[in-house]
Coordinates of C-alpha atoms in Angstrom, one line a residue:
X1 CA 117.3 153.9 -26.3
X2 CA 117.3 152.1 -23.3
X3 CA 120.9 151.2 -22.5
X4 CA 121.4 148.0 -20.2
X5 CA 122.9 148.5 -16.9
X6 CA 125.4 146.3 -15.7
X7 CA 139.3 165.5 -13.6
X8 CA 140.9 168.1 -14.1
X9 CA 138.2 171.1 -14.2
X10 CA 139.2 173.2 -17.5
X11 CA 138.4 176.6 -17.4
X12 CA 136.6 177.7 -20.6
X13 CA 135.2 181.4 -21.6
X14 CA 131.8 181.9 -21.4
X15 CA 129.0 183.8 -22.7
X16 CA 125.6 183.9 -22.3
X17 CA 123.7 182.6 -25.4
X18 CA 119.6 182.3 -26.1
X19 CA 117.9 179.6 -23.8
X20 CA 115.2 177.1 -25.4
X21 CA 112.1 178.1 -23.9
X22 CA 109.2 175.5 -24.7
X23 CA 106.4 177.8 -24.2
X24 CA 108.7 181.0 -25.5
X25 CA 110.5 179.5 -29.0
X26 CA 109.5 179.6 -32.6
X27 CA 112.4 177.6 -33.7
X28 CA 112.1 173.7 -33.7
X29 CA 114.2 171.8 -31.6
X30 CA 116.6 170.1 -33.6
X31 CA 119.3 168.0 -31.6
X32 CA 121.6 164.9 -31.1
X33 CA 122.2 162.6 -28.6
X34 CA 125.8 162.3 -27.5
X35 CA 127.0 159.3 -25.4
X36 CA 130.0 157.8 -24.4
X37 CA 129.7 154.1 -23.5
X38 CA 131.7 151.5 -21.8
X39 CA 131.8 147.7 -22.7
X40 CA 129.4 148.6 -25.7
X41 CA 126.4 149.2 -23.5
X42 CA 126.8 151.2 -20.4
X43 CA 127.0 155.2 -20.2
X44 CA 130.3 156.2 -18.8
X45 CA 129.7 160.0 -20.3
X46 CA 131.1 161.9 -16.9
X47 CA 132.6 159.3 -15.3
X48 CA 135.4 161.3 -13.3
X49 CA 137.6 158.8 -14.8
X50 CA 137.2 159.3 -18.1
X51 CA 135.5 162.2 -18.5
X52 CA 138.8 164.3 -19.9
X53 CA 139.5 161.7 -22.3
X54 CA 136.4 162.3 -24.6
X55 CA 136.7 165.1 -27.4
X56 CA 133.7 166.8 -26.6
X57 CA 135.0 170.3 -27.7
X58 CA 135.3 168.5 -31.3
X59 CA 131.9 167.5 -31.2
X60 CA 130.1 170.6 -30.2
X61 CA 131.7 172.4 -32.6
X62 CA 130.8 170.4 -35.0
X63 CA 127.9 170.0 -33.6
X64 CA 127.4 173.7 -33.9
X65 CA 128.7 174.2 -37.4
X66 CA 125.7 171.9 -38.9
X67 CA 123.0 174.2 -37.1
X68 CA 122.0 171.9 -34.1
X69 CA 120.6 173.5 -31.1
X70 CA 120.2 171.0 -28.4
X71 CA 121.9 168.2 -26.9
X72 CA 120.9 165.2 -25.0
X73 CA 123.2 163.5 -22.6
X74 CA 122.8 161.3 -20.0
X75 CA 123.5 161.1 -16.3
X76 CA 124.5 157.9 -15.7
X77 CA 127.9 156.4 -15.2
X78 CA 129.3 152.9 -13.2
X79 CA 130.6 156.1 -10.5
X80 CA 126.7 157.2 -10.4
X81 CA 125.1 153.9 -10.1
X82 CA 128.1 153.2 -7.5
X83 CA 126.8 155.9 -5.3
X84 CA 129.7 158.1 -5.8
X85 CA 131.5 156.1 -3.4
X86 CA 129.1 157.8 -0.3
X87 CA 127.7 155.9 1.9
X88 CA 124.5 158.8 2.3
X89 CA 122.9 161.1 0.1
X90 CA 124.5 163.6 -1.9
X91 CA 126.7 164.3 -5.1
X92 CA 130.3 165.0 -5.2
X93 CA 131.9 167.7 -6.8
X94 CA 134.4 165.9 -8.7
X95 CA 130.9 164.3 -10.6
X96 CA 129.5 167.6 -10.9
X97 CA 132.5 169.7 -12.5
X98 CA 132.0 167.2 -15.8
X99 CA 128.5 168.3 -15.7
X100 CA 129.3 171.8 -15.8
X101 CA 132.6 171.6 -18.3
X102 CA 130.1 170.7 -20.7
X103 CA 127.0 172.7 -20.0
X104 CA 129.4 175.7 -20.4
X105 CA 131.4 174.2 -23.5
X106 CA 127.7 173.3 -25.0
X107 CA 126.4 177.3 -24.2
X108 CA 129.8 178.7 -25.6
X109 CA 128.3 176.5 -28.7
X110 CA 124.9 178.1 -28.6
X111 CA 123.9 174.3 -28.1
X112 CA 121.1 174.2 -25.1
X113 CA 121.4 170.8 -23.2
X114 CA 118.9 168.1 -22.0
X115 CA 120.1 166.2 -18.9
X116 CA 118.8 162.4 -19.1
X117 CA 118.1 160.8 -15.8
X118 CA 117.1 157.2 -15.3
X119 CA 117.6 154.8 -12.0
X120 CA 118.5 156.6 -8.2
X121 CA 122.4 156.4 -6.9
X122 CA 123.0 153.5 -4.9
X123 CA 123.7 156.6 -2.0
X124 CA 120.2 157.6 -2.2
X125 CA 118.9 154.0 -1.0
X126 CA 118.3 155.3 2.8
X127 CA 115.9 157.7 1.9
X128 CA 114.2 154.8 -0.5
X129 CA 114.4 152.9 2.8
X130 CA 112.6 155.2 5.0
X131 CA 109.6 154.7 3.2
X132 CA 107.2 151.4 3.2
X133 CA 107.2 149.1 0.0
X134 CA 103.3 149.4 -1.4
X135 CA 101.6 146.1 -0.9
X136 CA 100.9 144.4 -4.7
X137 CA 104.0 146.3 -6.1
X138 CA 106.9 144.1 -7.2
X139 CA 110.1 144.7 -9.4
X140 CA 110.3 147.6 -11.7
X141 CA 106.9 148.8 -10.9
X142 CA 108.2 150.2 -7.7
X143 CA 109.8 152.9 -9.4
X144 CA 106.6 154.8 -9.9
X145 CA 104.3 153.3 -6.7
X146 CA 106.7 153.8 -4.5
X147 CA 106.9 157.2 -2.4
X148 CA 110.6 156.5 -1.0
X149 CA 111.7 156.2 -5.1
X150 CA 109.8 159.2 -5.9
X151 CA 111.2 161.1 -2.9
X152 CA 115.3 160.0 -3.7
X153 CA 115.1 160.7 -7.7
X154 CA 113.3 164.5 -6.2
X155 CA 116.6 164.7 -3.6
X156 CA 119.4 163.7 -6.4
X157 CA 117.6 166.1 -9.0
X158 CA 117.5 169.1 -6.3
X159 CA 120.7 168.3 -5.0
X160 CA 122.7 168.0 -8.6
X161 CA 121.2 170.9 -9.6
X162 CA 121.7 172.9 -6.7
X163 CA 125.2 172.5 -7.3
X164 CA 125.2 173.0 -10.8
X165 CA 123.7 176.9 -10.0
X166 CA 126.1 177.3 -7.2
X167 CA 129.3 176.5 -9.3
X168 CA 128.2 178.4 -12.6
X169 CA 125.1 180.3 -13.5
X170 CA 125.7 180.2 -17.3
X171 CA 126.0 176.3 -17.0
X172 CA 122.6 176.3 -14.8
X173 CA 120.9 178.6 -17.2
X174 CA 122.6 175.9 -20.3
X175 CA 120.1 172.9 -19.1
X176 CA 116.7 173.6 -21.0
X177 CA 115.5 170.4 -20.1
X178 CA 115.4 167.4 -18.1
X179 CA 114.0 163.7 -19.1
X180 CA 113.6 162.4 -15.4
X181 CA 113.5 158.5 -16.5
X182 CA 115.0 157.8 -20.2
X183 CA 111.9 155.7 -21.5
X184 CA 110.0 155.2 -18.2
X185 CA 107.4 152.4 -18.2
X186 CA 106.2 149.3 -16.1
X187 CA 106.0 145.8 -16.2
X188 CA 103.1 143.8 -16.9
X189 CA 105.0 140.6 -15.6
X190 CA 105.0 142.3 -12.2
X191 CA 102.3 142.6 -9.5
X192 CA 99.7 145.1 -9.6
X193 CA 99.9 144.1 -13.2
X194 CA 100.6 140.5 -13.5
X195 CA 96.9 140.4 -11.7
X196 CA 94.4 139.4 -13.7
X197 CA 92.1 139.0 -11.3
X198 CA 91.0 140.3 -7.6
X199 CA 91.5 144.6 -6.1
X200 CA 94.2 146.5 -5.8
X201 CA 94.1 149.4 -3.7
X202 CA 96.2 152.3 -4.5
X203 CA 95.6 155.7 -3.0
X204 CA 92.6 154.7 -1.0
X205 CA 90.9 154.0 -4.3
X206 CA 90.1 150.4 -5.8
X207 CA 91.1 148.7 -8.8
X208 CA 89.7 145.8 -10.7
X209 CA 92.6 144.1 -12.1
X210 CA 90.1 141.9 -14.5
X211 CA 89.3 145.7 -16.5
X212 CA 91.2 147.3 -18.9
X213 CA 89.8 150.6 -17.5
X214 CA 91.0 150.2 -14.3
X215 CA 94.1 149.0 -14.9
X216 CA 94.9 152.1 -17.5
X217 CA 93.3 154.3 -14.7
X218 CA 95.9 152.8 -12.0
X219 CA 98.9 153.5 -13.8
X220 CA 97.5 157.2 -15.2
X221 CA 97.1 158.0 -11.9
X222 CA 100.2 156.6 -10.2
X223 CA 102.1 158.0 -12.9
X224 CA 101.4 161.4 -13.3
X225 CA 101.6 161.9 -9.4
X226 CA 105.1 160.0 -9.8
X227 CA 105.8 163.2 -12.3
X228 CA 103.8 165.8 -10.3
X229 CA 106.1 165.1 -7.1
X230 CA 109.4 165.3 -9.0
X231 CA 108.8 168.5 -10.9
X232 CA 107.8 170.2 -8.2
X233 CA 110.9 169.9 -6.8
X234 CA 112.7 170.7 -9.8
X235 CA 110.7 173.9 -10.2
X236 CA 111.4 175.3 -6.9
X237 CA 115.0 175.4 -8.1
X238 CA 114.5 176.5 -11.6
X239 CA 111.0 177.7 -12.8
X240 CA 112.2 177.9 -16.7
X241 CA 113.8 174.0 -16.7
X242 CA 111.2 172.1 -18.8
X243 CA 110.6 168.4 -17.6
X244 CA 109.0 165.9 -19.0
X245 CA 110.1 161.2 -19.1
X246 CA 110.3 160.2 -22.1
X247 CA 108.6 157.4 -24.1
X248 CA 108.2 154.7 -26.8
X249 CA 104.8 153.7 -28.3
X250 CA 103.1 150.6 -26.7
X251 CA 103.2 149.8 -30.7
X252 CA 106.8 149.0 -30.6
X253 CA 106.9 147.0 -27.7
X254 CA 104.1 144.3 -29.0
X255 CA 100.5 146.0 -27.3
X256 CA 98.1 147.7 -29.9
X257 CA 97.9 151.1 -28.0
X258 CA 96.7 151.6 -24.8
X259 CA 94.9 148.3 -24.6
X260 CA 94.1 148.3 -20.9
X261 CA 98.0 147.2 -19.3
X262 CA 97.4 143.8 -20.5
X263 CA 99.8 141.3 -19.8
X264 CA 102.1 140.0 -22.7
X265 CA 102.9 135.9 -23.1
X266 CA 106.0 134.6 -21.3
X267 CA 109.1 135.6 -22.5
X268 CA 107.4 138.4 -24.9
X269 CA 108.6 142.3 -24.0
X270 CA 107.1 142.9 -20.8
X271 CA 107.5 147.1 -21.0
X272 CA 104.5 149.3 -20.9
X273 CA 104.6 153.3 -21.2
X274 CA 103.1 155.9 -19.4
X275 CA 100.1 157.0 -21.4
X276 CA 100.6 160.9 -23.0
X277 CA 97.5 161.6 -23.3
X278 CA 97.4 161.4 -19.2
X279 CA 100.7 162.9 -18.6
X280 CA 99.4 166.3 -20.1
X281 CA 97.1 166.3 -17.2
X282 CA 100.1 166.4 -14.6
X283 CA 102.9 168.5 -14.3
X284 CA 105.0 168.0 -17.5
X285 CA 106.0 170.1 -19.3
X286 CA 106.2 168.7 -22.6
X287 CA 105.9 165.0 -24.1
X288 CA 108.5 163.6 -25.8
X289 CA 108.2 160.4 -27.5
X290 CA 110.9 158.1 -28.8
X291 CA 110.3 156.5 -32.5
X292 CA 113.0 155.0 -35.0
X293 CA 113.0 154.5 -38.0
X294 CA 111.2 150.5 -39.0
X295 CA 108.8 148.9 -40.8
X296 CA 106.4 149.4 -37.6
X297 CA 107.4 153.3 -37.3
X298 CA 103.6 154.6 -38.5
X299 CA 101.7 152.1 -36.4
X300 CA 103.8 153.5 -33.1
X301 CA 103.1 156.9 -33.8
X302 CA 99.4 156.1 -34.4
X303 CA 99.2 154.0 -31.0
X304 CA 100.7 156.8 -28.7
X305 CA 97.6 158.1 -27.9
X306 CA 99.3 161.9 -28.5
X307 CA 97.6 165.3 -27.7
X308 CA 98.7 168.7 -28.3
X309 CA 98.2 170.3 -25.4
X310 CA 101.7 170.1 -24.5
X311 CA 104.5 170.3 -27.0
X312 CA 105.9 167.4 -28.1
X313 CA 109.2 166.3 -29.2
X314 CA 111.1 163.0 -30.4
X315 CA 114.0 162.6 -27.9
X316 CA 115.0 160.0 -29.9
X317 CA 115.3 158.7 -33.0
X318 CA 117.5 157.0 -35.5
X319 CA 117.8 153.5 -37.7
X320 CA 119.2 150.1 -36.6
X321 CA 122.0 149.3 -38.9
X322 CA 120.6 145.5 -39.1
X323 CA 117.3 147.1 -40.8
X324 CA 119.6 149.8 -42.9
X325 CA 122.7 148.8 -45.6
X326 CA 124.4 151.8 -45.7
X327 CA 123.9 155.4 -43.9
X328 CA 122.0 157.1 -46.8
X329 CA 119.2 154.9 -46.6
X330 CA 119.2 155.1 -42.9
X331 CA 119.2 158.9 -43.3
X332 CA 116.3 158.9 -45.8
X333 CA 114.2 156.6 -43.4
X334 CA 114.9 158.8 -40.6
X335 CA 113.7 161.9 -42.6
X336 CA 110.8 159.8 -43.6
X337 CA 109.7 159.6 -39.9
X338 CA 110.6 163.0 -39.4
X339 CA 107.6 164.1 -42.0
X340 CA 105.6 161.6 -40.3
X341 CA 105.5 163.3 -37.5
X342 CA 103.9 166.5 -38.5
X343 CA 100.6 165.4 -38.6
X344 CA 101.1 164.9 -34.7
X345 CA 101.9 168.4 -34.2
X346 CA 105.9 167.2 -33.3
X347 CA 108.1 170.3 -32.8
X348 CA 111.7 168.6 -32.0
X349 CA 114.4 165.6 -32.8
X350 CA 117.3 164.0 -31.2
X351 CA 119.3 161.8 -33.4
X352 CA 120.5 159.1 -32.0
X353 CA 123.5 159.3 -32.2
X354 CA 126.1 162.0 -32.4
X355 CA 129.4 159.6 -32.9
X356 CA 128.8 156.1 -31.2
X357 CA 129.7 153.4 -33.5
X358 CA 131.0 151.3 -30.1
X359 CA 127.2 150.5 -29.2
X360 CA 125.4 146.9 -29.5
X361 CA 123.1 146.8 -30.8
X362 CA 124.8 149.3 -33.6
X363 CA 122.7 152.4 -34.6
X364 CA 124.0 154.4 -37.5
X365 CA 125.7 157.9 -36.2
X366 CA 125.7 161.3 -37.9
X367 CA 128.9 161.5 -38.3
X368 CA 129.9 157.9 -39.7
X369 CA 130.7 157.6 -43.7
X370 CA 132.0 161.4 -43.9
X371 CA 128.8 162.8 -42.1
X372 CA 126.5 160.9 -44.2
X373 CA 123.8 161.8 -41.9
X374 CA 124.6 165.3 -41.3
X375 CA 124.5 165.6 -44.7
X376 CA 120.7 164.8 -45.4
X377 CA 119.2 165.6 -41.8
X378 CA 121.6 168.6 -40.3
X379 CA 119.4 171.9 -39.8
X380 CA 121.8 174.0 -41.9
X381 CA 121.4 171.0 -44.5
X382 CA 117.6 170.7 -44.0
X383 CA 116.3 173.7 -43.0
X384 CA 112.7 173.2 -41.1
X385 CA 111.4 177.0 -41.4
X386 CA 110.1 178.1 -38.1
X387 CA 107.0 177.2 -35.8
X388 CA 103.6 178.8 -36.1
X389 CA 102.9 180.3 -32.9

């Protein structure tokens, strides 16, 4: 779900509990997402300002007590996006002590965590700077073609979690996962890809913007270089941190699969994803596609174009309450895409979400009308055996 962007440290006792290991793990990954939002739309999770005033022990803990094993939170806050008031790269401490209050709150919860990741603190613009705009790359796009965005998201990644390991090894060895760009795609309203017509050059290599083929080629290429350079990075900090962006079918955003990055009629959604059955070439370590529960669910698993060379997980999903009346039918259509999913070889879910009933558009939560949810989708409610390894 792509939300729209406009401390006193406690001391808690640890222990060290079992790590999710993609490659090592015969349980499924069965998770939540838990956010904490500010004028219904923006994540305000560890904002330093807030940050004491959520009741995160409740929510592990009952997060805990209906089996769940992973949860997904994300980065961003108005202080992140701010640049944590710096005026050059680097992350403050008073940022990163939320970060660990809850990695070690989530491990004394057996609960392994996913950090989510999206745009680069305002902080990190000078190293964005030092590097030349690509010719033919406009807007959004620039996020993948361009080396100086590539380069800042790799120096806020190894320098938060540098810090992370410094201050706490248990709250290190509590991240199993990180989603470097919540739903990461491109425009096809913005140049290379509002060309129809004419070359593109990108890595000394031509493109013909007036073929599907080339076009798909481009943005495999650029992409999984985009996730090759960041993951490198990661893994010289932590080898056993899985990392993957995640996704949404070009189904649910109007294309019929992979069609070639075509572009989309004014005014239509202009978001196309990266292409999994390229990313299992690069560096990822896993896929993890993003699917709620609609009309259009079957057709968006269909057009993902999704191998099984990697694992692959739904980060996300959940039910519109505009599409649901009450929060056993959304549970049931959620379950629904849940068995869908086995014939694509998925091995995880995130519900979204854990408790937010403050969002708009409103999603229903697990936890709303007595635990409705919980009580149809929990792991200790429905119990999913283990995987075949």
């Amino acid at each position: 779900m792509r939300i729209v962007l406009t401390f006193v440290f406690l001391l808690v006792v640890t222990y060290q509990h079992d790590i999710i290991l993609f490659h090592n793990n015969s349980n499924y990954l069965r998770g939540t997402n838990y956010i904490r939002l500010i004028n219904t739309s923006m994540h305000a999770t560890f904002e330093p300002s807030l940050y004491s005033t959520w009741k995160i022990e409740d929510a592990l803990t009952q997060m805990e007590s209906y089996g769940y094993n992973y949860v997904r939170v994300f980065l961003a806050c108005p202080y992140f996006y701010a640049g944590f008031g710096l005026s050059s790269p680097g992350v403050p401490i008073n940022y990163t002590k939320n970060i660990v209050d809850f990695l070690i709150r989530a491990s004394n919860h057996n609960i392994s965590v996913m950090l989510t990741a999206d745009f680069n603190p305002l902080n990190y613009q000078s190293i964005i700077d030092s590097y030349p705009i690509p010719a033919n790359v406009t807007g959004i796009n620039l996020i993948i073609f361009h080396r100086g965005q590539i380069a800042a998201k790799a120096q806020f990644l190894q320098d938060l979690l540098s810090q992370i390991k410094l201050l706490n090894r248990i709250a290190f060895e509590t991240i199993f996962a990180i989603d470097i760009f919540n739903e990461i795609s491109i425009s096809v309203h913005e140049q290379p890809f509002s060309f129809t017509s004419g070359f593109v050059s990108f890595e000394d290599i031509l493109y013909d913007m007036s073929k599907g083929n080339d076009r798909q080629q481009m943005l495999d290429i650029a992409g999984n270089s985009w996730m090759d350079s960041i993951v490198a990075t990661i893994k010289l900090i932590s080898p056993n941190i899985s990392v993957s962006a995640s996704l949404f079918s070009p189904n649910a955003v109007g294309h019929d699969g992979f069609d070639g990055v075509q572009t989309r009629p004014a005014g239509a959604d202009d978001r196309y994803p990266l292409r999994p059955a390229s990313l299992v070439k690069s560096l990822a370590d896993y896929i993890d596609l993003h699917v709620y529960a609609s009309d259009n669910a079957k057709k968006e698993l269909e057009g993902a174009a999704l191998s099984s060379e990697k694992p692959i997980i739904m980060g996300e999903t959940g039910a519109y309450t505009g599409y649901f009346s009450n929060a056993s039918i959304a549970a049931l259509a959620i379950k629904k895409v849940i068995i869908d999913s086995f014939d694509y070889k998925f091995s995880g879910w995130s519900i979204w979400t854990w408790d937010s009933t403050d969002q708009i558009p409103r999603f229903w939560t697990l936890t709303e009308q007595n635990n409705t949810l919980n009580n149809i989708l929990a792991p200790n409610v429905w119990p999913l055996g283990k995987l075949s390894m």
